[in-house]
Coordinates of C-alpha atoms and ligand atoms in Angstrom, one line a residue:
M36 CA 0.0 0.0 0.0
A37 CA 1.3 3.5 -0.8
K38 CA 2.7 5.3 2.2
R39 CA 1.0 8.6 3.1
A40 CA 2.9 11.8 2.6
D41 CA 3.1 12.6 6.4
Q42 CA 4.6 9.2 7.1
Y43 CA 7.3 10.0 4.5
L44 CA 7.9 13.4 6.0
E45 CA 8.4 11.8 9.3
M46 CA 10.9 9.4 7.8
I47 CA 12.8 11.9 5.7
D48 CA 12.7 14.4 8.5
H49 CA 12.9 17.7 6.9
H50 CA 10.2 19.2 9.1
I51 CA 12.2 21.4 11.5
D52 CA 10.6 24.7 12.5
E53 CA 12.6 25.5 15.6
D54 CA 16.3 25.5 16.3
N55 CA 16.7 22.5 18.6
S56 CA 20.2 21.9 17.5
R57 CA 21.7 23.1 20.8
V58 CA 19.1 21.7 23.1
M59 CA 20.2 18.7 25.3
E60 CA 17.1 18.3 27.3
N61 CA 14.7 17.3 24.5
T62 CA 14.8 14.1 22.6
I63 CA 17.9 14.3 20.4
R64 CA 16.7 13.3 16.9
L65 CA 19.5 11.6 15.1
V66 CA 17.0 11.1 12.3
A67 CA 17.2 14.7 11.2
G68 CA 18.4 14.8 7.6
S69 CA 18.7 18.5 7.0
P70 CA 21.4 21.1 8.0
G71 CA 21.0 22.5 11.5
F72 CA 20.3 26.2 11.9
S73 CA 23.9 26.8 13.0
C74 CA 25.0 25.8 9.5
F75 CA 22.9 28.8 8.2
Q76 CA 25.2 31.1 10.1
G77 CA 26.4 33.7 7.6
V78 CA 23.9 32.7 4.9
P79 CA 21.6 35.7 5.4
E80 CA 24.6 38.1 5.0
L81 CA 25.8 36.1 2.0
L82 CA 22.4 36.3 0.4
M83 CA 22.1 40.1 1.1
E84 CA 25.4 40.8 -0.4
A85 CA 24.7 38.6 -3.4
T86 CA 21.2 40.0 -3.9
K87 CA 22.6 43.6 -3.9
H88 CA 25.3 42.6 -6.4
C89 CA 22.8 40.9 -8.6
M90 CA 20.3 43.7 -8.6
T91 CA 22.8 46.4 -9.1
S92 CA 25.3 44.9 -11.5
R93 CA 23.4 42.7 -13.9
S94 CA 22.4 44.1 -17.3
D95 CA 20.1 41.2 -18.1
L96 CA 17.7 41.3 -15.2
N97 CA 14.8 40.9 -17.6
A98 CA 16.1 37.3 -18.2
V99 CA 15.8 36.8 -14.4
L100 CA 12.3 38.2 -14.1
S101 CA 10.9 36.4 -17.2
Y102 CA 9.9 32.8 -17.6
G103 CA 13.3 32.8 -19.2
N104 CA 15.6 30.1 -20.5
P105 CA 14.2 26.6 -19.8
V106 CA 17.7 25.3 -18.8
G107 CA 18.2 28.1 -16.4
Y108 CA 19.6 31.6 -16.1
Q109 CA 22.8 31.7 -18.2
K110 CA 25.0 33.6 -15.7
F111 CA 24.1 31.0 -13.1
L112 CA 25.1 28.2 -15.3
D113 CA 28.4 29.9 -16.2
E114 CA 29.3 30.6 -12.6
L115 CA 28.1 27.1 -11.5
A116 CA 30.4 25.5 -14.2
K117 CA 33.4 27.4 -12.8
F118 CA 32.5 26.5 -9.2
L119 CA 32.1 22.8 -10.0
T120 CA 35.3 22.7 -12.1
D121 CA 37.2 24.1 -9.1
E122 CA 35.5 22.0 -6.5
Y123 CA 35.5 18.7 -8.3
G124 CA 38.9 19.2 -9.8
T125 CA 37.6 18.1 -13.2
K126 CA 36.3 20.3 -16.0
V127 CA 32.5 21.0 -16.1
S128 CA 31.1 23.0 -19.0
C129 CA 28.0 25.2 -18.7
S130 CA 26.5 23.5 -21.8
N131 CA 26.4 20.3 -19.7
L132 CA 24.3 22.0 -16.9
M133 CA 20.7 22.7 -16.3
A134 CA 19.3 24.6 -13.3
T135 CA 16.7 22.7 -11.1
G136 CA 14.6 23.3 -8.0
G137 CA 16.8 20.8 -6.0
S138 CA 17.7 17.1 -6.2
T139 CA 14.2 15.8 -5.6
W140 CA 12.9 18.1 -8.3
A141 CA 15.6 16.7 -10.6
I142 CA 14.8 13.1 -9.8
T143 CA 11.1 13.7 -10.5
A144 CA 11.8 15.6 -13.7
I145 CA 14.2 13.0 -15.1
A146 CA 11.9 10.1 -14.3
R147 CA 8.8 11.9 -15.7
M148 CA 10.7 12.9 -18.8
F149 CA 12.4 9.6 -19.7
V150 CA 10.7 6.7 -18.0
G151 CA 7.3 5.3 -18.9
T152 CA 5.5 2.8 -16.8
S153 CA 6.9 -0.3 -18.6
A154 CA 10.6 0.8 -18.4
P155 CA 12.4 -0.8 -15.5
V156 CA 14.0 1.5 -12.9
F157 CA 16.8 -0.2 -11.0
V158 CA 17.4 1.4 -7.6
S159 CA 20.2 0.6 -5.1
N160 CA 18.7 -1.1 -2.1
P161 CA 18.7 0.5 0.5
T162 CA 18.3 4.1 -0.8
F163 CA 17.0 7.6 0.1
N164 CA 13.4 7.2 1.0
G165 CA 12.5 10.4 -0.9
S166 CA 13.5 8.6 -4.1
I167 CA 11.4 5.6 -3.3
M168 CA 8.4 7.9 -2.7
I169 CA 8.9 9.7 -6.0
L170 CA 9.7 6.7 -8.2
K171 CA 7.5 4.0 -6.8
D172 CA 4.6 5.6 -4.8
E173 CA 4.0 8.8 -6.8
L174 CA 5.0 7.9 -10.3
H175 CA 4.1 4.2 -10.0
L176 CA 7.2 3.1 -12.0
N177 CA 8.4 -0.4 -12.3
V178 CA 11.1 -0.1 -9.6
I179 CA 13.4 -3.0 -9.2
P180 CA 15.8 -3.1 -6.1
V181 CA 19.5 -3.9 -6.6
Q182 CA 21.6 -5.2 -3.8
M183 CA 24.3 -3.1 -2.2
D184 CA 27.4 -4.1 -0.2
D185 CA 30.4 -2.2 1.2
K186 CA 31.5 -1.2 -2.4
G187 CA 28.2 0.3 -3.3
I188 CA 25.6 -1.0 -5.7
D189 CA 26.3 -4.6 -6.6
T190 CA 26.8 -4.5 -10.4
G191 CA 26.9 -8.3 -10.5
N192 CA 23.4 -8.4 -9.1
L193 CA 22.3 -5.7 -11.5
E194 CA 23.7 -7.7 -14.5
E195 CA 21.8 -10.8 -13.4
L196 CA 18.6 -8.8 -13.1
L197 CA 19.2 -7.2 -16.5
E198 CA 19.8 -10.6 -18.1
D199 CA 16.7 -12.0 -16.5
I200 CA 14.2 -9.4 -17.6
F201 CA 15.7 -7.8 -20.8
S202 CA 13.9 -10.1 -23.3
S203 CA 10.6 -10.3 -21.4
V204 CA 10.3 -6.5 -21.1
G205 CA 11.2 -6.0 -24.8
T206 CA 12.0 -2.7 -26.5
D207 CA 8.7 -1.4 -27.7
H208 CA 8.7 1.4 -25.1
V209 CA 11.9 2.9 -26.5
T210 CA 11.0 6.0 -28.5
D211 CA 12.7 9.3 -29.7
N212 CA 11.5 11.2 -26.6
R213 CA 12.1 8.3 -24.2
P214 CA 15.2 6.8 -25.8
Y215 CA 16.3 4.6 -22.9
W216 CA 15.4 1.0 -22.2
G217 CA 15.6 1.6 -18.5
M218 CA 17.1 3.7 -15.7
V219 CA 19.4 3.2 -12.8
S220 CA 19.1 5.4 -9.7
L221 CA 21.7 5.6 -7.0
I222 CA 23.7 7.9 -4.7
S223 CA 27.2 6.9 -5.8
N224 CA 29.1 9.2 -3.4
Y225 CA 28.6 9.3 0.4
D226 CA 25.3 7.5 0.1
N227 CA 22.1 8.2 2.0
P228 CA 21.6 6.0 4.1
T229 CA 24.8 4.0 4.2
G230 CA 27.6 6.6 3.7
I231 CA 29.2 4.3 1.2
S232 CA 30.9 5.5 -2.1
L233 CA 30.8 3.3 -5.2
S234 CA 34.2 1.7 -5.9
P235 CA 36.1 2.7 -9.1
E236 CA 35.7 -0.9 -10.5
R237 CA 32.0 -0.9 -10.0
S238 CA 31.7 2.6 -11.4
K239 CA 33.3 1.5 -14.6
R240 CA 31.1 -1.7 -14.7
L241 CA 28.0 0.4 -14.2
V242 CA 28.8 2.6 -17.1
D243 CA 29.5 -0.5 -19.3
L244 CA 26.2 -2.0 -18.3
G245 CA 24.5 1.3 -19.2
R246 CA 26.0 1.1 -22.7
K247 CA 25.2 -2.6 -23.2
Y248 CA 21.5 -2.3 -22.1
N249 CA 20.7 1.2 -23.1
L250 CA 20.3 2.6 -19.6
L251 CA 20.2 6.1 -18.3
V252 CA 22.2 6.1 -15.1
V253 CA 21.3 8.8 -12.6
S254 CA 23.5 9.5 -9.7
D255 CA 22.2 11.8 -7.0
D256 CA 25.5 13.6 -6.1
I257 CA 24.0 15.9 -3.5
Y258 CA 26.7 15.0 -0.9
S259 CA 29.6 14.9 -3.4
L260 CA 31.1 18.2 -2.1
L261 CA 30.7 17.3 1.5
Y262 CA 33.9 15.3 2.2
Y263 CA 36.0 15.4 5.3
T264 CA 39.2 13.4 5.0
G265 CA 42.8 14.4 4.3
D266 CA 44.3 17.9 4.0
K267 CA 44.1 18.7 0.3
Y268 CA 41.5 16.0 -0.3
L269 CA 39.3 16.1 -3.4
P270 CA 35.9 14.4 -3.4
V271 CA 35.4 10.9 -4.6
P272 CA 35.1 11.2 -8.4
R273 CA 31.5 11.4 -9.6
L274 CA 30.1 8.5 -11.5
I275 CA 29.7 10.8 -14.6
T276 CA 33.5 11.1 -14.8
Y277 CA 33.7 7.3 -15.7
D278 CA 31.5 8.0 -18.7
D279 CA 34.4 9.7 -20.5
S280 CA 33.6 11.6 -23.7
S281 CA 37.1 10.8 -25.1
D282 CA 36.4 7.1 -24.8
P283 CA 35.6 5.6 -28.3
A284 CA 32.7 3.6 -26.6
Y285 CA 31.2 6.9 -25.2
Q286 CA 27.4 7.2 -25.5
G287 CA 26.7 9.8 -22.8
R288 CA 24.6 7.7 -20.4
V289 CA 25.2 9.2 -16.9
L290 CA 23.6 12.2 -15.2
S291 CA 24.9 13.8 -12.0
I292 CA 22.4 15.6 -9.8
G293 CA 23.5 18.4 -7.5
S294 CA 21.9 20.7 -5.0
F295 CA 22.6 23.7 -2.8
S296 CA 20.3 22.3 -0.2
K297 CA 23.1 20.8 2.0
L298 CA 25.8 23.3 0.7
L299 CA 23.9 26.4 1.7
A300 CA 20.2 26.1 2.6
P301 CA 17.4 23.8 1.4
G302 CA 14.9 26.7 1.4
L303 CA 16.7 28.2 -1.6
R304 CA 15.4 25.3 -3.7
V305 CA 18.2 25.5 -6.3
G306 CA 20.2 22.6 -7.7
W307 CA 21.4 21.4 -11.0
I308 CA 21.6 18.5 -13.4
E309 CA 24.9 17.8 -15.1
G310 CA 24.9 15.6 -18.2
P311 CA 25.6 15.2 -21.9
E312 CA 24.4 18.2 -24.0
R313 CA 21.9 16.1 -25.9
V314 CA 20.2 14.9 -22.7
I315 CA 20.2 18.4 -21.2
Q316 CA 18.5 19.6 -24.4
L317 CA 15.8 16.9 -24.1
L318 CA 15.3 17.9 -20.5
S319 CA 14.8 21.5 -21.3
S320 CA 11.2 20.7 -22.1
V321 CA 10.7 19.6 -18.5
P322 CA 9.8 23.0 -17.0
S323 CA 6.6 23.1 -19.0
L324 CA 6.0 19.4 -18.2
L325 CA 6.2 20.2 -14.5
G326 CA 4.1 23.3 -14.7
G327 CA 6.6 26.2 -14.8
S328 CA 10.1 27.4 -15.3
V329 CA 12.9 26.8 -12.9
C330 CA 13.7 29.4 -10.2
H331 CA 15.7 32.1 -12.0
Y332 CA 15.5 34.6 -9.2
P333 CA 17.3 32.5 -6.5
S334 CA 19.7 31.1 -9.1
S335 CA 20.5 34.7 -10.2
V336 CA 21.4 35.5 -6.6
L337 CA 23.5 32.4 -6.4
A338 CA 25.2 33.4 -9.6
S339 CA 26.4 36.5 -7.8
A340 CA 27.3 34.6 -4.6
L341 CA 29.4 32.2 -6.7
Q342 CA 31.0 35.1 -8.7
L343 CA 31.9 36.8 -5.4
G344 CA 33.4 33.6 -4.0
L345 CA 30.9 33.6 -1.1
V346 CA 29.6 30.1 -1.6
Q347 CA 33.1 28.7 -1.8
D348 CA 34.0 30.2 1.6
H349 CA 30.8 28.9 3.2
V350 CA 31.2 25.4 1.8
T351 CA 34.8 25.3 3.2
R352 CA 33.4 26.4 6.6
I353 CA 30.7 23.8 6.7
R354 CA 33.0 21.0 5.6
E355 CA 35.1 21.9 8.6
I356 CA 32.1 21.8 10.9
Y357 CA 30.8 18.5 9.6
G358 CA 34.3 17.0 9.5
S359 CA 34.8 17.9 13.2
R360 CA 31.3 16.5 14.1
L361 CA 32.0 13.3 12.3
K362 CA 35.3 12.8 14.1
A363 CA 33.7 13.5 17.5
V364 CA 30.9 11.0 16.7
M365 CA 33.2 8.3 15.6
K366 CA 35.3 8.7 18.8
V367 CA 32.2 8.0 20.9
L368 CA 31.1 5.1 18.6
D369 CA 34.6 3.6 18.9
E370 CA 34.5 3.8 22.7
Q371 CA 30.9 3.0 23.4
L372 CA 29.1 1.2 20.6
P373 CA 28.5 -2.4 21.8
A374 CA 31.1 -4.7 20.4
A375 CA 28.4 -6.8 18.8
F376 CA 27.5 -3.9 16.5
S377 CA 29.6 -2.2 13.9
Y378 CA 29.4 0.9 11.8
I379 CA 30.6 2.0 8.4
A380 CA 32.9 5.0 8.7
P381 CA 31.9 7.5 6.1
K382 CA 34.3 9.9 4.4
G383 CA 31.7 12.4 3.6
G384 CA 28.0 13.2 3.5
Y385 CA 25.6 13.2 6.5
F386 CA 25.1 9.6 7.5
I387 CA 26.4 6.7 9.6
W388 CA 25.0 3.2 9.0
I389 CA 25.1 1.0 12.1
R390 CA 24.9 -2.7 11.6
L391 CA 23.1 -4.6 14.4
L392 CA 22.8 -8.3 15.2
E393 CA 20.3 -10.4 13.3
E394 CA 18.4 -11.1 16.5
V395 CA 17.8 -7.4 17.2
N396 CA 14.2 -6.2 16.6
V397 CA 15.1 -2.8 15.2
S398 CA 11.7 -1.2 15.9
D399 CA 11.9 -2.3 19.5
L400 CA 15.5 -1.0 19.8
C401 CA 14.4 2.4 18.3
D402 CA 11.4 2.5 20.7
L403 CA 13.6 1.8 23.7
C404 CA 16.1 4.5 22.7
E405 CA 13.3 7.1 22.1
T406 CA 11.2 6.4 25.2
K407 CA 13.8 5.7 27.8
F408 CA 17.0 7.3 26.5
N409 CA 15.5 10.4 24.7
V410 CA 17.2 9.8 21.4
S411 CA 15.6 8.9 18.1
L412 CA 17.1 6.8 15.3
S413 CA 16.0 5.8 11.9
P414 CA 15.3 2.1 11.5
G415 CA 17.2 0.7 8.5
H416 CA 14.1 -0.9 7.0
A417 CA 12.7 2.6 6.2
Y418 CA 15.3 2.7 3.3
Y419 CA 14.6 -0.6 1.7
L420 CA 12.3 -1.7 -1.1
G421 CA 10.7 -5.0 -0.4
D422 CA 10.9 -7.1 2.8
K423 CA 14.5 -8.1 2.8
A424 CA 16.2 -5.5 5.0
E425 CA 19.6 -5.7 6.7
N426 CA 19.3 -5.1 10.5
C427 CA 20.6 -1.5 10.7
V428 CA 19.9 1.9 12.0
R429 CA 20.9 5.2 10.3
I430 CA 22.1 8.2 12.3
T431 CA 22.9 11.6 10.9
F432 CA 25.5 14.2 12.0
G433 CA 24.2 17.1 9.8
Y434 CA 21.7 18.7 12.2
Y435 CA 23.0 19.0 15.8
E436 CA 25.9 20.9 17.1
E437 CA 28.8 18.8 18.3
E438 CA 28.2 18.7 22.0
V439 CA 24.5 17.7 21.6
L440 CA 25.4 15.2 18.9
V441 CA 28.0 13.5 21.2
E442 CA 25.4 13.4 24.0
G443 CA 22.9 11.8 21.5
I444 CA 25.4 9.1 20.5
K445 CA 26.1 8.3 24.1
R446 CA 22.4 8.0 24.8
M447 CA 22.0 5.7 21.8
C448 CA 24.9 3.5 22.9
G449 CA 23.3 3.4 26.4
G450 CA 20.0 2.3 24.8
M451 CA 21.8 -0.3 22.7
R452 CA 23.6 -1.7 25.8
E453 CA 20.3 -2.0 27.7
Y454 CA 18.6 -3.6 24.7
L455 CA 21.4 -6.2 24.4
S456 CA 21.3 -7.0 28.2
S457 CA 17.6 -7.6 28.0
L458 CA 18.2 -9.9 25.0
A459 CA 20.8 -11.8 27.0
S460 CA 18.6 -12.1 30.1
D461 CA 15.6 -13.3 27.9
A462 CA 17.9 -16.0 26.4
T463 CA 19.0 -17.2 29.8
S464 CA 15.5 -17.2 31.5
Ligands
PLP562 C1 20.1 11.6 -1.4 C2 19.2 12.8 -1.3 N1 18.7 13.4 -2.3 C3 17.9 14.5 -2.2 C4 17.7 15.1 -1.0 C5 16.8 16.3 -1.0 O1 17.4 17.3 -1.8 P1 16.8 18.7 -2.3 O2 16.5 19.5 -1.1 O3 17.8 19.3 -3.2 O4 15.5 18.3 -3.0 C6 18.2 14.5 0.1 C7 18.1 15.0 1.5 O5 17.2 15.4 2.0 C8 19.0 13.4 0.0 O6 19.6 12.8 1.1

């Protein structure tokens, strides 16, 4: 049965109206998947300076105020291309970019544009519950889960699934407007919920499978620029860089979705799609499909913020904040997480995936943590399609300030210890 929107909001946890990020007394909600208010520090000033710059120095404000260019305000795309080239360390051209209203907007747009009801959509399992909601429950697409392990989406499993269903699905649904046989959706870097990044070997294999089976491969790279290890560390390369245009076998099969939601503020509702020019052109008919143009006004302000170097400074600052939080959280986990449980140490993003024992009832553990220890966790099964879920919980370090976060992790470890002792005493009685 389709889940109701309010159940999803609860699971995605974007609904935060007050700043609780410094409050110890309340339940500490390690489910919160959005930036805490302290990460917005400096953003109002940044936006004021950028708005003033935009409104006083642009000669093309009519392009901002009109329905405008369907792929986005040109100056934004130009500045974004420079920013991404610097930040990713690989060339990004403005002709390969389209402005969006954020990552979830982009996933919806791409799926609506390119995927009909008979085309299979392969989704890494587990995955971001917002994608499950869009692809499965709202668009009613033929969503097929693909296993994951510590190297990311299991390309061997994907290949088996492709071999199994290719001939039965047939190719009648492939048309000029919907030229792909199927789609793959994943978060290849610093995944939500697992924190895992796809290995280079699997990235290459995924691109090869895309070529062999005529797939559009969509990586939600919303966390790609939030990485926290090393001194002069660059992010894990995006999947799209494995679809190299100088390769003789190149077909242009990968899209990379980005967003300013976690880099600046989700309320801006500005993001982008990076992809082959041909695909960007096809996508440019999406705004009318979705009932309107993309947001030229906030993207014009961001164009100025990027031009003035303000976004770059902010991103450097929040990387430091998140990196320090992650270090503090891992220290507590290393000291206090029960030895029977383990966690995947992420190198970026917002999430830590904690593996529990098979005999743990995850819902009971989450209830105990919430009711007795005042800390809420996301049960791993919320991120799975189908019934086969690994026994895990997801915690985030994006929302709370360090001190509260550390307290939350301590409470969680306390709850886990108590749960395990009750399991042990049940077993002996
Ligand atoms: C993987 C993933 N994609 C998309 C989103 C939402 O992004 P946006 O606010 O850009 O729509 C989130 C977080 O909430 C996320 O974790």
